[in-house]
mmCIF file of C-alpha atoms in Angstrom:
data_model
loop_
_atom_site.group_PDB
_atom_site.id
_atom_site.type_symbol
_atom_site.label_atom_id
_atom_site.label_comp_id
_atom_site.label_asym_id
_atom_site.label_seq_id
_atom_site.Cartn_x
_atom_site.Cartn_y
_atom_site.Cartn_z
ATOM 1 C CA LYS A 1 150.823 123.101 89.878
ATOM 2 C CA ASN A 2 149.719 119.650 88.767
ATOM 3 C CA GLN A 3 147.267 118.172 91.224
ATOM 4 C CA VAL A 4 145.417 114.926 91.781
ATOM 5 C CA GLU A 5 142.361 115.056 94.030
ATOM 6 C CA GLN A 6 140.602 111.935 95.266
ATOM 7 C CA SER A 7 137.185 111.578 96.825
ATOM 8 C CA PRO A 8 135.863 110.522 99.152
ATOM 9 C CA GLN A 9 138.706 110.572 101.655
ATOM 10 C CA SER A 10 137.269 107.490 103.351
ATOM 11 C CA LEU A 11 134.370 105.146 102.757
ATOM 12 C CA ILE A 12 132.668 102.347 104.681
ATOM 13 C CA ILE A 13 130.489 99.836 102.836
ATOM 14 C CA LEU A 14 128.872 96.496 103.576
ATOM 15 C CA GLU A 15 130.326 93.339 102.115
ATOM 16 C CA GLY A 16 128.738 92.522 98.780
ATOM 17 C CA LYS A 17 127.881 96.124 97.918
ATOM 18 C CA ASN A 18 129.357 98.134 95.041
ATOM 19 C CA CYS A 19 131.222 101.405 95.365
ATOM 20 C CA THR A 20 132.865 104.035 93.170
ATOM 21 C CA LEU A 21 135.951 106.074 93.972
ATOM 22 C CA GLN A 22 136.697 109.334 92.183
ATOM 23 C CA CYS A 23 139.899 110.952 90.923
ATOM 24 C CA ASN A 24 140.088 114.441 89.398
ATOM 25 C CA TYR A 25 143.345 115.802 88.047
ATOM 26 C CA THR A 26 144.831 118.925 86.518
ATOM 27 C CA VAL A 27 148.004 117.246 85.210
ATOM 28 C CA SER A 28 148.950 118.445 81.751
ATOM 29 C CA PRO A 29 150.197 117.259 79.381
ATOM 30 C CA PHE A 30 148.740 113.888 80.295
ATOM 31 C CA SER A 31 150.433 110.538 79.673
ATOM 32 C CA ASN A 32 148.600 107.923 81.704
ATOM 33 C CA LEU A 33 146.570 107.344 84.857
ATOM 34 C CA ARG A 34 147.120 104.495 87.278
ATOM 35 C CA TRP A 35 145.091 103.099 90.148
ATOM 36 C CA TYR A 36 146.923 101.340 92.970
ATOM 37 C CA LYS A 37 145.657 99.328 95.925
ATOM 38 C CA GLN A 38 147.628 99.602 99.156
ATOM 39 C CA ASP A 39 146.893 97.169 101.959
ATOM 40 C CA THR A 40 147.779 98.304 105.480
ATOM 41 C CA GLY A 41 151.496 97.927 106.122
ATOM 42 C CA ARG A 42 152.358 97.026 102.532
ATOM 43 C CA GLY A 43 153.495 98.723 99.353
ATOM 44 C CA PRO A 44 151.016 99.816 96.664
ATOM 45 C CA VAL A 45 150.088 97.277 93.997
ATOM 46 C CA SER A 46 148.976 98.308 90.516
ATOM 47 C CA LEU A 47 145.346 97.637 89.548
ATOM 48 C CA THR A 48 145.101 99.392 86.158
ATOM 49 C CA ILE A 49 146.986 101.745 83.858
ATOM 50 C CA MET A 50 145.022 103.822 81.340
ATOM 51 C CA THR A 51 146.329 105.963 78.509
ATOM 52 C CA PHE A 52 144.638 108.880 76.785
ATOM 53 C CA SER A 53 142.783 106.694 74.289
ATOM 54 C CA GLU A 54 141.351 104.244 76.812
ATOM 55 C CA ASN A 55 137.938 104.887 78.370
ATOM 56 C CA THR A 56 137.497 101.734 80.415
ATOM 57 C CA LYS A 57 139.740 99.023 81.759
ATOM 58 C CA SER A 58 138.809 96.120 84.007
ATOM 59 C CA ASN A 59 140.779 93.922 86.367
ATOM 60 C CA GLY A 60 138.452 91.336 87.858
ATOM 61 C CA ARG A 61 135.913 93.136 90.056
ATOM 62 C CA TYR A 62 137.725 96.445 89.549
ATOM 63 C CA THR A 63 136.728 98.678 86.629
ATOM 64 C CA ALA A 64 138.455 101.976 85.962
ATOM 65 C CA THR A 65 137.070 104.672 83.671
ATOM 66 C CA LEU A 66 138.814 107.691 82.245
ATOM 67 C CA ASP A 67 137.415 110.876 80.725
ATOM 68 C CA ALA A 68 140.482 112.722 79.476
ATOM 69 C CA ASP A 69 138.387 115.696 78.341
ATOM 70 C CA THR A 70 137.038 116.428 81.818
ATOM 71 C CA LYS A 71 140.184 115.022 83.494
ATOM 72 C CA GLN A 72 138.247 112.621 85.654
ATOM 73 C CA SER A 73 138.663 108.958 86.473
ATOM 74 C CA SER A 74 136.699 106.558 88.599
ATOM 75 C CA LEU A 75 137.360 103.144 90.086
ATOM 76 C CA HIS A 76 134.296 100.961 90.496
ATOM 77 C CA ILE A 77 134.429 97.948 92.784
ATOM 78 C CA THR A 78 131.748 95.340 92.246
ATOM 79 C CA ALA A 79 130.460 92.913 94.899
ATOM 80 C CA SER A 80 132.942 94.092 97.501
ATOM 81 C CA GLN A 81 134.821 91.640 99.679
ATOM 82 C CA LEU A 82 136.469 92.069 103.068
ATOM 83 C CA SER A 83 139.840 91.838 101.318
ATOM 84 C CA ASP A 84 139.013 95.006 99.374
ATOM 85 C CA SER A 85 139.590 96.988 102.569
ATOM 86 C CA ALA A 86 142.609 99.115 101.657
ATOM 87 C CA SER A 87 143.710 102.522 100.470
ATOM 88 C CA TYR A 88 143.204 103.208 96.749
ATOM 89 C CA ILE A 89 145.620 105.646 95.180
ATOM 90 C CA CYS A 90 145.228 107.484 91.872
ATOM 91 C CA VAL A 91 148.486 108.410 90.103
ATOM 92 C CA VAL A 92 148.752 110.566 86.989
ATOM 93 C CA LYS A 93 151.890 110.673 84.875
ATOM 94 C CA GLU A 94 152.913 113.754 82.916
ATOM 95 C CA ALA A 95 153.757 113.308 79.253
ATOM 96 C CA ALA A 96 157.008 115.225 79.677
ATOM 97 C CA GLY A 97 159.712 114.016 82.027
ATOM 98 C CA TYR A 98 159.451 111.431 84.745
ATOM 99 C CA ALA A 99 157.016 112.999 87.190
ATOM 100 C CA LEU A 100 154.233 110.925 88.741
ATOM 101 C CA ASN A 101 151.541 112.900 90.558
ATOM 102 C CA PHE A 102 149.997 111.030 93.475
ATOM 103 C CA GLY A 103 146.592 111.520 95.025
ATOM 104 C CA LYS A 104 146.284 111.167 98.794
ATOM 105 C CA GLY A 105 144.156 108.069 98.442
ATOM 106 C CA THR A 106 140.694 106.871 99.456
ATOM 107 C CA SER A 107 140.563 104.614 102.484
ATOM 108 C CA LEU A 108 137.946 101.892 101.966
ATOM 109 C CA LEU A 109 136.626 99.699 104.757
ATOM 110 C CA VAL A 110 134.386 96.762 103.879
ATOM 111 C CA THR A 111 132.452 95.440 106.871
ATOM 112 C CA PRO A 112 130.655 92.092 107.296
ATOM 113 C CA ASN B 1 161.659 86.677 90.990
ATOM 114 C CA ALA B 2 161.804 88.352 94.394
ATOM 115 C CA GLY B 3 160.563 91.643 92.890
ATOM 116 C CA VAL B 4 161.546 94.716 94.900
ATOM 117 C CA THR B 5 163.108 94.057 98.278
ATOM 118 C CA GLN B 6 163.809 96.581 101.018
ATOM 119 C CA THR B 7 165.814 96.315 104.207
ATOM 120 C CA PRO B 8 165.390 96.890 107.055
ATOM 121 C CA LYS B 9 161.619 96.670 107.638
ATOM 122 C CA PHE B 10 161.811 98.778 110.797
ATOM 123 C CA GLN B 11 164.467 101.156 112.120
ATOM 124 C CA VAL B 12 164.748 103.527 115.065
ATOM 125 C CA LEU B 13 167.402 106.244 114.942
ATOM 126 C CA LYS B 14 168.477 109.048 117.204
ATOM 127 C CA THR B 15 168.659 112.590 115.855
ATOM 128 C CA GLY B 16 171.931 113.125 114.034
ATOM 129 C CA GLN B 17 172.609 109.490 113.225
ATOM 130 C CA SER B 18 173.113 108.370 109.652
ATOM 131 C CA MET B 19 171.938 105.213 107.953
ATOM 132 C CA THR B 20 171.287 103.613 104.584
ATOM 133 C CA LEU B 21 168.007 102.109 103.462
ATOM 134 C CA GLN B 22 168.614 99.307 101.005
ATOM 135 C CA CYS B 23 166.565 98.621 97.884
ATOM 136 C CA ALA B 24 167.133 95.909 95.285
ATOM 137 C CA GLN B 25 165.168 94.617 92.311
ATOM 138 C CA ASP B 26 165.741 91.563 90.130
ATOM 139 C CA MET B 27 163.538 92.536 87.167
ATOM 140 C CA ASN B 28 166.228 94.443 85.225
ATOM 141 C CA HIS B 29 164.208 97.659 85.501
ATOM 142 C CA GLU B 30 165.853 100.883 84.392
ATOM 143 C CA TYR B 31 163.742 103.198 86.539
ATOM 144 C CA MET B 32 163.978 103.140 90.329
ATOM 145 C CA SER B 33 162.682 105.627 92.838
ATOM 146 C CA TRP B 34 162.306 106.372 96.533
ATOM 147 C CA TYR B 35 159.145 107.743 98.136
ATOM 148 C CA ARG B 36 158.141 108.668 101.619
ATOM 149 C CA GLN B 37 154.582 108.266 102.833
ATOM 150 C CA ASP B 38 153.240 110.339 105.698
ATOM 151 C CA PRO B 39 149.695 110.354 107.108
ATOM 152 C CA GLY B 40 147.437 112.636 105.082
ATOM 153 C CA MET B 41 150.224 113.493 102.620
ATOM 154 C CA GLY B 42 150.233 110.674 100.114
ATOM 155 C CA LEU B 43 153.410 109.382 98.504
ATOM 156 C CA ARG B 44 156.108 111.971 97.788
ATOM 157 C CA LEU B 45 159.095 111.396 95.522
ATOM 158 C CA ILE B 46 162.513 111.803 97.159
ATOM 159 C CA HIS B 47 164.978 110.747 94.430
ATOM 160 C CA TYR B 48 164.839 108.692 91.280
ATOM 161 C CA SER B 49 167.159 107.034 88.776
ATOM 162 C CA VAL B 50 166.655 106.107 85.119
ATOM 163 C CA GLY B 51 169.720 103.880 84.939
ATOM 164 C CA ALA B 52 173.071 103.047 86.504
ATOM 165 C CA GLY B 53 175.036 106.210 87.161
ATOM 166 C CA ILE B 54 172.028 108.504 86.620
ATOM 167 C CA THR B 55 170.080 109.992 89.524
ATOM 168 C CA ASP B 56 167.953 113.073 90.030
ATOM 169 C CA GLN B 57 165.996 114.835 92.745
ATOM 170 C CA GLY B 58 162.314 114.498 93.315
ATOM 171 C CA GLU B 59 159.893 116.625 95.289
ATOM 172 C CA VAL B 60 161.478 116.276 98.772
ATOM 173 C CA PRO B 61 165.222 115.500 98.364
ATOM 174 C CA ASN B 62 166.694 117.496 101.269
ATOM 175 C CA GLY B 63 168.495 115.365 103.842
ATOM 176 C CA TYR B 64 168.764 112.342 101.527
ATOM 177 C CA ASN B 65 171.430 111.064 99.138
ATOM 178 C CA VAL B 66 171.257 108.322 96.529
ATOM 179 C CA SER B 67 173.583 106.558 94.133
ATOM 180 C CA ARG B 68 173.022 103.935 91.444
ATOM 181 C CA SER B 69 176.144 101.910 90.740
ATOM 182 C CA THR B 70 174.268 98.878 89.398
ATOM 183 C CA THR B 71 170.914 98.300 87.706
ATOM 184 C CA GLU B 72 169.751 96.187 90.659
ATOM 185 C CA ASP B 73 170.503 98.394 93.674
ATOM 186 C CA PHE B 74 169.351 101.871 94.674
ATOM 187 C CA PRO B 75 170.261 102.715 98.292
ATOM 188 C CA LEU B 76 168.906 105.776 100.086
ATOM 189 C CA ARG B 77 171.191 107.458 102.603
ATOM 190 C CA LEU B 78 170.064 109.655 105.458
ATOM 191 C CA LEU B 79 172.977 111.934 106.214
ATOM 192 C CA SER B 80 171.959 113.271 109.643
ATOM 193 C CA ALA B 81 168.564 111.988 110.728
ATOM 194 C CA ALA B 82 165.950 114.443 111.969
ATOM 195 C CA PRO B 83 162.556 113.784 113.590
ATOM 196 C CA SER B 84 160.918 115.226 110.434
ATOM 197 C CA GLN B 85 162.257 112.195 108.558
ATOM 198 C CA THR B 86 160.083 109.841 110.601
ATOM 199 C CA SER B 87 158.044 108.170 107.866
ATOM 200 C CA VAL B 88 157.452 105.029 105.863
ATOM 201 C CA TYR B 89 159.837 104.763 102.928
ATOM 202 C CA PHE B 90 158.996 102.896 99.730
ATOM 203 C CA CYS B 91 161.287 101.944 96.884
ATOM 204 C CA ALA B 92 159.770 101.293 93.464
ATOM 205 C CA SER B 93 160.962 100.177 90.039
ATOM 206 C CA SER B 94 159.631 99.908 86.495
ATOM 207 C CA TYR B 95 160.681 99.591 82.877
ATOM 208 C CA TRP B 96 161.402 102.785 81.021
ATOM 209 C CA GLY B 97 160.886 102.997 77.263
ATOM 210 C CA ALA B 98 163.446 104.225 74.779
ATOM 211 C CA SER B 99 161.206 107.225 74.118
ATOM 212 C CA GLY B 100 161.670 108.338 77.712
ATOM 213 C CA SER B 101 158.199 107.376 78.843
ATOM 214 C CA SER B 102 156.668 104.376 80.484
ATOM 215 C CA THR B 103 153.218 102.927 80.633
ATOM 216 C CA ASP B 104 154.458 99.897 82.476
ATOM 217 C CA THR B 105 153.552 98.870 85.969
ATOM 218 C CA GLN B 106 155.570 100.361 88.815
ATOM 219 C CA TYR B 107 156.432 97.730 91.413
ATOM 220 C CA PHE B 108 156.754 98.811 95.025
ATOM 221 C CA GLY B 109 158.753 97.226 97.807
ATOM 222 C CA PRO B 110 157.206 96.385 101.194
ATOM 223 C CA GLY B 111 158.469 99.567 102.828
ATOM 224 C CA THR B 112 160.770 100.585 105.676
ATOM 225 C CA ARG B 113 159.175 102.167 108.736
ATOM 226 C CA LEU B 114 161.662 104.692 110.169
ATOM 227 C CA THR B 115 161.352 106.482 113.486
ATOM 228 C CA VAL B 116 163.774 109.273 114.419
ATOM 229 C CA LEU B 117 163.810 110.199 118.096
#
């Protein structure tokens, strides 16, 4: 069964610090990998989408990396802000069909 | 553009009642889907549609019906509500390429928080 595992489950960091969230997947065949940010009480919002040929993609202070050989992705947040407090969800799309495989998310809390 | 809108934002039902969760998008997206999100479970696909008149089941379709009569609207019907359907429901939409795949952003609505007593 295709799976998407995220770690850590939750994380607390001080404002201004950097952090890295991990996503490991077994989805095959692979089409693309997406990172979403979900604020409390709201719907997820896309941060990045990466295809097989892309190793790195940035969106402001967010940088996603993808190693399709080892089936691992990471989301690095630089100089964290209080507004970064949210759940970050990794989603992997299969190349065949319409299926999106969702991770359970990493809950990030940035404290003053 | 309003994006993806969902109504209502909150709903309380009694066991056995039926209701329809509304979802609309104004981006002319072919693909629309419904998810439920439960604590510790992540988002799970209920039903999806790749165009008007075309729907299919996702991972957890039991107890839910959908139809897609227009590109814009994709309502989710709960036939006979059960406490196990207490959840937050999200509707999402995106473009879908002619090749049957999409690398485009999926836009989510704000969610409907449903409680079944």
